C-alpha positions as CSV (number, residue, x, y, z in Angstrom):
1,M,94.1,3.5,-6.8
2,S,93.4,0.3,-4.9
3,L,93.4,0.3,-1.1
4,I,96.6,-1.8,-0.9
5,R,98.4,0.5,-3.4
6,S,97.2,3.6,-1.5
7,V,98.5,2.2,1.8
8,K,101.8,1.4,0.3
9,S,102.1,4.8,-1.3
10,N,101.3,6.6,1.9
11,Y,103.9,4.4,3.8
12,R,106.6,5.2,1.2
13,Y,105.7,8.9,1.5
14,A,105.9,8.9,5.3
15,A,109.2,7.0,5.3
16,G,110.7,9.2,2.6
17,L,109.6,12.4,4.4
18,R,111.3,11.3,7.6
19,R,114.6,10.7,5.7
20,F,114.1,14.0,3.8
21,L,113.8,16.1,7.0
22,R,116.3,14.2,9.1
23,R,119.3,16.2,8.2
24,P,119.3,20.0,7.4
25,V,121.6,21.3,4.7
26,D,123.7,24.5,5.2
27,I,124.5,27.1,2.6
28,K,128.0,25.8,1.9
29,E,126.6,22.4,0.8
30,A,123.8,23.9,-1.2
31,R,126.3,26.1,-3.1
32,A,128.6,23.2,-3.8
33,R,125.8,21.0,-5.2
34,I,124.7,23.9,-7.5
35,E,128.2,24.4,-8.7
36,R,128.7,20.7,-9.5
37,R,125.5,20.7,-11.6
38,L,126.6,23.8,-13.5
39,A,130.0,22.1,-14.3
40,R,128.4,19.1,-16.0
41,R,125.3,20.4,-17.8
42,G,126.1,18.6,-21.1
43,E,126.9,15.4,-19.4
44,A,123.7,15.6,-17.3
45,F,121.6,16.1,-20.5
46,L,123.1,13.1,-22.3
47,E,122.7,10.9,-19.2
48,L,119.0,12.0,-19.0
49,L,118.5,11.1,-22.7
50,E,120.0,7.7,-22.2
51,L,118.0,6.9,-19.1
52,A,114.7,8.4,-19.8
53,V,114.4,8.5,-23.6
54,Y,116.6,6.1,-25.5
55,S,115.9,3.3,-23.1
56,N,112.1,3.8,-23.5
57,P,110.9,3.2,-27.1
58,K,107.4,4.2,-26.0
59,S,108.5,7.7,-25.1
60,P,107.2,10.4,-27.5
61,Y,110.7,11.9,-27.5
62,Y,112.2,8.5,-28.7
63,K,109.8,8.5,-31.6
64,L,110.6,12.2,-32.5
65,L,114.4,11.6,-32.3
66,E,114.0,8.4,-34.4
67,H,111.9,10.2,-37.0
68,A,114.4,13.0,-37.2
69,G,117.3,10.5,-37.6
70,F,119.2,11.2,-34.3
71,S,120.8,8.3,-32.4
72,L,122.2,8.9,-29.0
73,T,125.7,8.9,-30.6
74,D,124.5,11.6,-33.0
75,V,123.3,13.8,-30.1
76,R,126.5,13.2,-28.2
77,Q,128.5,14.4,-31.2
78,L,126.2,17.5,-31.6
79,V,126.8,18.5,-28.0
80,D,130.6,18.1,-28.4
81,E,130.5,20.2,-31.6
82,V,128.1,23.0,-30.9
83,G,127.4,22.9,-27.2
84,L,124.3,22.0,-25.3
85,E,122.1,24.9,-26.4
86,G,123.4,24.6,-30.0
87,A,122.5,20.9,-30.0
88,L,119.0,21.6,-28.7
89,G,118.5,24.2,-31.4
90,R,119.4,21.7,-34.1
91,L,117.0,19.1,-32.6
92,Y,114.2,21.7,-32.4
93,D,114.7,22.7,-36.1
94,A,114.5,19.0,-37.0
95,G,111.1,18.7,-35.3
96,V,112.3,17.4,-31.9
97,Y,110.1,19.6,-29.6
98,V,106.8,19.4,-27.8
99,T,104.1,22.1,-27.5
100,Q,102.0,22.5,-24.4
101,D,98.9,21.1,-26.2
102,E,100.9,18.0,-27.2
103,M,102.3,17.6,-23.6
104,K,98.8,17.9,-22.2
105,G,97.4,15.4,-24.6
106,R,95.0,17.8,-26.3
107,R,96.6,17.3,-29.7
108,P,98.6,14.5,-31.2
109,I,102.2,15.3,-32.1
110,K,102.4,15.7,-35.9
111,R,105.8,16.1,-37.7
112,G,105.5,15.4,-41.4
113,S,104.3,11.8,-41.8
114,L,104.8,11.1,-38.1
115,V,101.7,11.2,-35.9
116,I,102.0,10.4,-32.1
117,P,98.8,10.4,-30.0
118,T,99.8,11.5,-26.5
119,K,98.5,11.7,-22.9
120,P,100.1,13.6,-20.0
121,A,101.4,10.4,-18.4
122,D,103.6,9.7,-21.5
123,F,105.9,12.5,-20.4
124,D,106.3,11.3,-16.8
125,S,109.8,10.7,-15.5
126,R,110.2,7.2,-14.4
127,I,113.9,7.3,-13.4
128,E,113.1,7.2,-9.7
129,E,109.9,5.9,-8.0
130,S,107.6,8.9,-7.2
131,V,106.1,9.2,-3.8
132,V,104.7,12.8,-3.8
133,R,101.6,13.6,-5.8
134,T,100.7,17.3,-6.5
135,E,98.7,19.3,-9.1
136,T,100.1,22.1,-11.2
137,S,98.4,25.5,-10.8
138,G,97.5,25.6,-14.4
139,S,100.5,27.7,-15.5
140,T,100.5,25.9,-18.8
141,G,96.9,25.2,-19.2
142,E,94.5,23.3,-16.9
143,P,96.0,21.7,-13.8
144,T,97.9,18.4,-14.4
145,R,98.7,15.8,-11.8
146,L,102.4,15.5,-11.1
147,S,104.3,12.8,-9.3
148,S,107.6,13.8,-7.7
149,S,110.4,12.2,-5.8
150,F,112.1,13.5,-2.7
151,R,115.2,14.1,-4.7
152,F,113.2,16.6,-6.8
153,L,111.9,18.3,-3.6
154,E,115.5,18.4,-2.2
155,K,116.6,20.2,-5.3
156,R,113.9,22.8,-4.8
157,A,114.8,23.2,-1.1
158,L,118.5,23.7,-1.9
159,T,117.6,26.5,-4.4
160,R,115.4,28.2,-1.9
161,L,118.1,27.9,0.8
162,F,120.7,29.5,-1.4
163,R,118.2,32.3,-2.5
164,N,117.3,33.1,1.0
165,S,120.9,33.4,2.2
166,L,121.7,35.5,-0.9
167,F,119.1,38.2,0.0
168,G,119.6,38.0,3.8
169,D,116.0,36.9,4.4
170,E,116.7,34.3,7.1
171,E,115.3,36.4,9.9
172,R,112.1,37.5,8.2
173,P,108.9,35.8,9.3
174,R,107.8,33.8,6.2
175,G,104.4,33.0,4.9
176,Q,102.6,31.9,1.7
177,W,99.2,32.4,0.2
178,R,98.5,30.2,-2.8
179,A,96.9,27.0,-4.1
180,A,99.7,24.6,-3.3
181,G,100.4,21.1,-2.1
182,Q,101.9,20.3,1.3
183,S,105.3,19.6,-0.3
184,A,105.7,23.2,-1.3
185,S,106.7,24.0,2.3
186,L,109.2,21.3,3.0
187,S,112.6,22.6,4.0
188,K,116.1,21.3,4.2
189,S,117.2,24.2,6.3
190,E,116.1,25.4,9.7
191,T,113.8,28.0,8.2
192,T,110.2,27.1,7.4
193,S,107.1,29.2,6.6
194,E,105.6,30.5,9.8
195,K,102.1,31.1,8.3
196,R,100.3,29.4,5.4
197,F,97.2,30.6,3.7
198,T,95.5,28.7,0.9
199,T,92.9,29.7,-1.7
200,N,91.8,26.0,-2.0
201,R,88.7,25.0,-0.2
202,F,88.5,21.4,0.9
203,R,86.5,19.3,-1.5
204,W,84.8,16.0,-0.6
205,S,86.4,13.7,-3.3
206,A,88.8,10.8,-3.3
207,E,91.6,13.1,-4.2
208,G,90.5,15.7,-1.6
209,V,90.4,13.1,1.2
210,R,93.8,11.7,0.2
211,S,95.3,15.2,0.2
212,L,93.9,15.8,3.6
213,I,95.4,12.6,5.0
214,L,98.8,13.2,3.5
215,G,98.7,16.8,4.7
216,N,98.1,15.6,8.3
217,V,100.9,13.1,7.9
218,T,103.2,15.9,6.6
219,I,102.3,18.2,9.5
220,A,102.9,15.5,12.1
221,I,106.3,14.2,10.8
222,S,107.5,17.8,10.2
223,Y,106.8,18.7,13.8
224,L,108.6,15.6,15.1
225,S,111.6,16.5,12.8
226,G,111.8,20.0,14.3
227,R,111.0,21.8,11.0
228,P,107.2,22.2,11.3
229,V,104.9,22.6,8.3
230,H,101.9,24.6,9.7
231,R,98.3,23.8,8.8
232,P,97.0,26.1,6.0
233,Q,94.2,28.6,6.7
234,F,91.6,29.0,3.9
235,V,91.5,32.6,2.8
236,P,89.4,33.4,-0.4
237,R,91.1,35.6,-3.0
238,D,88.6,38.4,-2.5
239,Q,88.7,38.4,1.3
240,P,92.4,39.0,2.2
241,L,91.8,40.4,5.7
242,P,93.5,37.4,7.6
243,V,96.6,37.8,5.4
244,V,96.7,41.6,5.9
245,K,96.3,41.3,9.7
246,W,99.2,38.8,9.9
247,L,101.5,41.0,7.8
248,A,100.5,44.2,9.7
249,A,101.2,42.4,13.0
250,N,104.7,41.6,11.9
251,V,105.3,45.2,10.9
252,A,104.0,46.3,14.3
253,R,106.6,44.0,16.0
254,G,109.4,45.5,13.9
255,T,109.9,42.4,11.8
256,P,108.2,42.9,8.4
257,A,107.4,39.5,6.9
258,L,108.0,37.9,3.5
259,L,104.9,36.5,1.7
260,A,105.1,34.2,-1.3
261,C,102.1,34.6,-3.6
262,A,100.9,35.4,-7.1
263,S,101.4,39.0,-8.0
264,S,97.6,39.6,-8.2
265,L,97.2,38.4,-4.7
266,A,99.9,40.8,-3.5
267,I,97.9,43.6,-5.2
268,R,94.7,42.5,-3.4
269,V,96.6,42.5,0.0
270,C,98.1,46.0,-0.6
271,A,94.9,47.6,-1.9
272,Y,92.9,46.2,1.1
273,A,95.6,47.4,3.5
274,K,95.6,50.9,2.0
275,E,91.8,51.2,2.0
276,H,91.5,50.1,5.6
277,G,94.5,51.7,7.1
278,F,96.9,48.8,7.8
279,D,100.6,49.4,7.9
280,L,102.6,47.1,5.6
281,S,105.8,49.1,5.5
282,G,108.8,47.0,4.8
283,T,106.8,43.9,3.8
284,L,108.4,41.9,1.0
285,F,106.4,39.9,-1.5
286,E,107.8,37.0,-3.6
287,V,105.7,37.0,-6.7
288,G,105.5,34.8,-9.7
289,G,103.0,33.1,-12.0
290,E,102.0,36.4,-13.7
291,P,103.8,39.3,-15.3
292,F,104.9,41.9,-12.8
293,T,104.2,45.3,-14.3
294,E,104.9,49.0,-13.4
295,A,101.3,49.3,-12.4
296,K,101.6,46.4,-9.9
297,A,104.8,47.8,-8.5
298,A,103.2,51.2,-7.9
299,V,100.4,49.6,-5.8
300,L,103.0,47.8,-3.6
301,E,105.1,51.0,-3.2
302,S,102.0,52.9,-2.2
303,V,101.9,51.0,1.1
304,G,105.7,50.8,1.6
305,A,106.0,47.2,0.4
306,A,108.3,45.8,-2.3
307,A,108.4,42.7,-4.5
308,R,110.9,40.2,-5.6
309,V,110.0,38.5,-8.9
310,H,110.5,34.9,-9.8
311,Y,109.7,32.9,-13.0
312,T,108.2,29.6,-12.0
313,M,106.9,26.4,-13.7
314,R,105.7,23.5,-11.5
315,E,107.2,20.8,-13.8
316,S,110.7,22.2,-13.0
317,N,109.8,24.4,-9.9
318,G,111.9,27.5,-10.6
319,V,112.9,28.7,-14.1
320,G,114.4,32.0,-13.0
321,R,115.1,33.7,-9.7
322,S,115.2,37.5,-9.1
323,C,118.5,39.2,-9.9
324,A,119.9,41.0,-6.8
325,A,121.0,43.9,-9.0
326,P,118.3,44.2,-11.7
327,N,118.1,46.7,-14.5
328,E,114.5,45.8,-15.2
329,L,111.5,45.2,-13.0
330,D,111.1,41.5,-13.7
331,E,114.8,40.6,-14.4
332,V,115.7,37.0,-13.3
333,H,118.6,34.6,-13.6
334,L,117.9,31.4,-15.4
335,L,118.5,28.4,-13.2
336,S,120.9,26.9,-15.7
337,D,122.1,24.1,-13.5
338,T,118.9,22.2,-14.1
339,L,117.5,23.9,-17.2
340,A,118.6,24.8,-20.7
341,L,116.8,27.4,-22.8
342,I,116.6,28.2,-26.5
343,Q,114.3,30.6,-28.4
344,R,112.3,30.2,-31.5
345,E,109.8,32.6,-33.2
346,K,106.2,31.8,-32.8
347,V,103.3,33.5,-34.5
348,T,100.4,34.0,-32.2
349,S,96.7,34.0,-33.0
350,S,96.7,37.8,-33.1
351,G,99.4,37.7,-35.8
352,A,102.3,38.9,-33.6
353,V,105.7,37.2,-33.7
354,A,106.9,36.1,-30.2
355,P,110.5,34.9,-29.3
356,A,109.2,31.8,-27.5
357,V,111.0,30.3,-24.5
358,V,111.8,26.6,-25.1
359,L,113.0,24.7,-22.1
360,T,114.9,21.4,-21.5
361,G,115.2,19.8,-18.1
362,L,118.7,18.6,-17.1
363,F,117.7,17.2,-13.7
364,P,116.8,13.5,-13.8
365,D,114.1,13.8,-11.1
366,F,111.8,16.5,-12.5
367,P,108.2,15.2,-12.5
368,K,108.2,15.4,-16.3
369,V,110.8,14.7,-18.9
370,M,111.3,18.0,-20.7
371,L,113.1,18.0,-24.1
372,N,112.5,21.3,-26.0
373,I,109.2,22.0,-24.3
374,E,107.5,25.2,-25.6
375,S,106.6,26.9,-22.3
376,G,103.9,29.2,-23.7
377,D,106.0,32.2,-22.8
378,Y,108.2,34.7,-24.5
379,A,111.0,36.8,-23.1
380,R,114.1,38.9,-23.7
381,V,117.0,36.6,-23.0
382,F,120.5,38.1,-22.6
383,E,123.9,38.0,-20.8
384,R,125.2,40.9,-18.7
385,D,127.6,41.4,-15.9
386,C,125.3,42.3,-13.0
387,G,127.8,41.6,-10.2
388,C,125.2,39.8,-7.9
389,P,125.9,36.5,-6.1
390,F,123.8,34.6,-8.6
391,E,126.2,35.6,-11.3
392,A,129.2,34.7,-9.1
393,I,127.9,31.1,-8.7
394,G,127.5,30.7,-12.4
395,Y,123.9,31.8,-13.3
396,T,124.9,34.2,-16.1
397,T,121.8,34.1,-18.3
398,H,119.1,36.7,-17.6
399,L,115.5,36.9,-18.7
400,S,113.1,39.9,-18.5
401,Q,109.9,41.1,-20.1
402,I,108.4,37.7,-19.5
403,R,105.0,37.3,-21.0
404,S,102.6,34.6,-22.2
405,Y,101.3,34.0,-25.7
406,E,98.1,32.0,-26.5
407,K,97.2,32.1,-22.8
408,L,95.0,34.1,-20.5
409,T,96.2,34.7,-16.9
410,S,94.4,36.3,-14.1
411,D,94.7,36.0,-10.3
412,G,97.3,33.3,-10.7
413,V,94.9,31.2,-12.8
414,T,95.8,30.4,-16.3
415,F,94.0,28.7,-19.2
416,L,95.8,27.7,-22.4
417,G,94.0,29.2,-25.4
418,T,92.8,25.9,-27.0
419,L,90.7,25.1,-23.9
420,L,88.7,28.3,-24.5
421,Y,88.2,28.3,-28.2
422,D,85.0,26.1,-28.2
423,L,83.6,28.3,-25.5
424,V,84.0,31.5,-27.5
425,E,83.2,30.1,-30.9
426,T,80.4,27.7,-30.1
427,V,78.9,27.8,-26.6
428,L,78.4,31.6,-26.3
429,P,76.9,32.1,-29.8
430,A,74.5,29.1,-29.3
431,R,73.3,30.6,-26.0
432,F,73.2,34.4,-26.7
433,G,73.1,34.6,-30.5
434,G,75.7,35.8,-33.0
435,T,78.4,33.8,-34.6
436,I,82.2,33.3,-34.6
437,G,83.8,36.7,-34.3
438,D,81.1,38.2,-32.1
439,Y,82.8,37.1,-28.9
440,Q,86.4,37.2,-27.6
441,L,88.2,36.7,-24.3
442,A,90.7,39.5,-23.7
443,E,93.3,39.8,-21.0
444,E,93.4,43.3,-19.5
445,E,94.7,45.1,-16.4
446,D,92.4,47.3,-14.3
447,E,93.5,50.6,-12.8
448,S,95.1,48.8,-9.8
449,G,97.2,46.6,-12.0
450,V,95.2,43.4,-11.4
451,R,94.8,41.3,-14.5
452,R,91.2,40.6,-15.5
453,V,89.6,38.5,-18.2
454,S,87.1,40.5,-20.2
455,I,84.4,38.7,-22.2
456,V,84.1,41.0,-25.2
457,V,80.6,41.0,-26.8
458,A,80.0,42.8,-30.1
459,P,77.6,45.7,-29.6
460,D,75.4,44.8,-32.5
461,L,74.1,41.7,-30.7
462,G,71.7,44.0,-28.8
463,E,70.7,43.4,-25.2
464,V,72.7,40.6,-23.4
465,E,72.3,39.7,-19.8
466,E,75.9,40.2,-18.6
467,A,75.6,38.1,-15.4
468,A,74.2,35.2,-17.5
469,V,77.2,35.4,-19.9
470,V,79.7,35.2,-17.0
471,E,77.8,32.4,-15.4
472,T,77.7,30.5,-18.7
473,V,81.5,30.7,-19.0
474,L,82.1,29.6,-15.4
475,E,79.6,26.7,-15.6
476,N,81.0,25.5,-18.9
477,L,84.5,25.4,-17.4
478,R,83.2,23.6,-14.3
479,S,81.5,21.0,-16.3
480,S,84.3,20.4,-18.7
481,H,86.1,17.1,-18.7
482,E,89.5,18.7,-18.4
483,L,91.3,17.8,-15.2
484,G,91.0,20.7,-12.7
485,G,88.3,22.6,-14.7
486,E,86.0,22.7,-11.7
487,L,88.8,24.0,-9.4
488,M,89.9,26.6,-11.9
489,A,86.4,27.9,-12.4
490,D,85.9,28.2,-8.6
491,Q,89.1,30.2,-8.3
492,W,88.0,32.6,-11.1
493,R,84.5,32.9,-9.5
494,Q,86.1,33.5,-6.1
495,A,88.3,36.3,-7.5
496,G,85.6,38.0,-9.5
497,T,88.0,37.7,-12.5
498,L,85.5,37.7,-15.4
499,R,83.6,40.8,-16.6
500,V,81.6,41.5,-19.7
501,V,82.7,44.4,-22.0
502,R,80.5,45.6,-24.9
503,R,82.8,46.6,-27.8
504,E,84.0,45.3,-31.1
505,P,86.4,42.4,-30.6
506,F,90.1,43.1,-31.5
507,Q,90.9,42.3,-35.2
508,T,94.3,41.4,-36.7
509,N,95.8,43.3,-39.6
510,T,94.1,40.7,-41.9
511,M,90.7,41.4,-40.3
512,K,90.6,38.2,-38.4
513,V,89.1,38.0,-34.9
514,P,91.2,35.8,-32.7
515,P,89.2,34.0,-29.9
516,L,91.8,35.2,-27.4
517,Y,93.5,38.5,-27.2
518,S,96.2,39.8,-25.0
519,P,98.0,43.1,-25.5
520,H,101.1,41.4,-24.2
521,A,101.3,39.4,-27.4
522,A,102.4,42.6,-29.2
523,V,106.1,41.9,-28.7
524,A,107.8,44.2,-31.2
525,A,110.0,45.6,-28.5
526,V,111.3,42.1,-27.7
527,E,113.9,40.8,-30.2
528,P,114.5,37.1,-30.7
529,Q,117.9,35.9,-29.7
530,S,120.4,33.6,-31.3
531,D,120.2,29.8,-31.5
532,T,122.2,29.4,-28.4
533,R,119.6,31.0,-26.2
């Protein structure tokens, strides 16, 4: 970015931030806006197609729709005849969908004779000029730069405001511990995070310096607007003492806090508190980014804490928010005012069949245009009468048993499988001997419920220096050309995520050794749903 463009961009950001923070929004207005969006989901989808796809012949979606023979009039007719989800199902079956690899630009889109080379920017939303730049956390692969508008940030703020009022959390001290941009803390209500911790260490780079400048601008303007965003404190994943002390101090004052973080970070906090005698009774964790299991819940309960589970995706912010009357540990309501969901069966590398979650964005100011995007996750999707306020407002679709396929996730850091295949099949055999099938990356939980990534090495390879294997994996990721590879490797090193396990790699029923293995891909208990979900 040139100096002049950078100055203009920073000025637009500062001016937009002042307007954004100028007027708080109350719960009544937030609810009304959500209800209006729910009432016109089909219309919103068609308007988005017209503005972002059919008016842009360079869009990969335009080419997919043209190849499948769907004009805008055809899609309108489909929505009228079979509803929004029914229409999306018909489009998916005709080849109008995008995988994570295709959206990240790792593989071209191939549908019969159609081949579309892609790059991440091809899917950017250009309906409104973007002024906020962030990075994804890697929830669908390596981090990707996102550009957002303040209208998108306002949508996120309204959802948080409604959620906080729903659960009665307005009086709790609030904090967060995650790798996140400054925009994550912006608020349209009078409530802001009291304390911010980050796992990101400042890096001397053009992007690092720019983020530092924008961070300081954000802090200054937010203070002047009366809704301050506090400067984040660096806390490594494996050294949670500052976070634990802050939470324990709030318990001692009789006001247990709410901390937003990845579920594995919540585990680290609670395990440290239990070992060192800190009282976290009544503390509430808002967790997402990783499956929340019974083992994780037990660790939180052992210190008197509890968790509220959310299903998040940076491209759309929230996908699902915790049900107030759940039947299952990770049950959430789909945020159907801004998203539509269908399911299709996917066969994973381990041979299991997963009811994949496919998402479409209905909100025009998402950072990315999302039309039948395969999220990389599967879930049980259902309707039930739960009686909670989310249902009352119109969020009637529930998700539970949310897991990933073809991905490895640990400590809130996720790599899509294709990024790791060369490492397992080429790099490790070349360095330590053996061949394809002698190495495997496996996602496993330790006794405390923290997800780890095991580097499985076949026993018949003989003596292998385990520390060298781990270092080779991390250095390979650091030196990769993938955006964010260095940051991701640093996060895994900081968390001590990787470990070497000497055993035979997992084999499928057909005796194949998949490069990646996760027991969560065994999804026999999760049944695929109908075309309308």
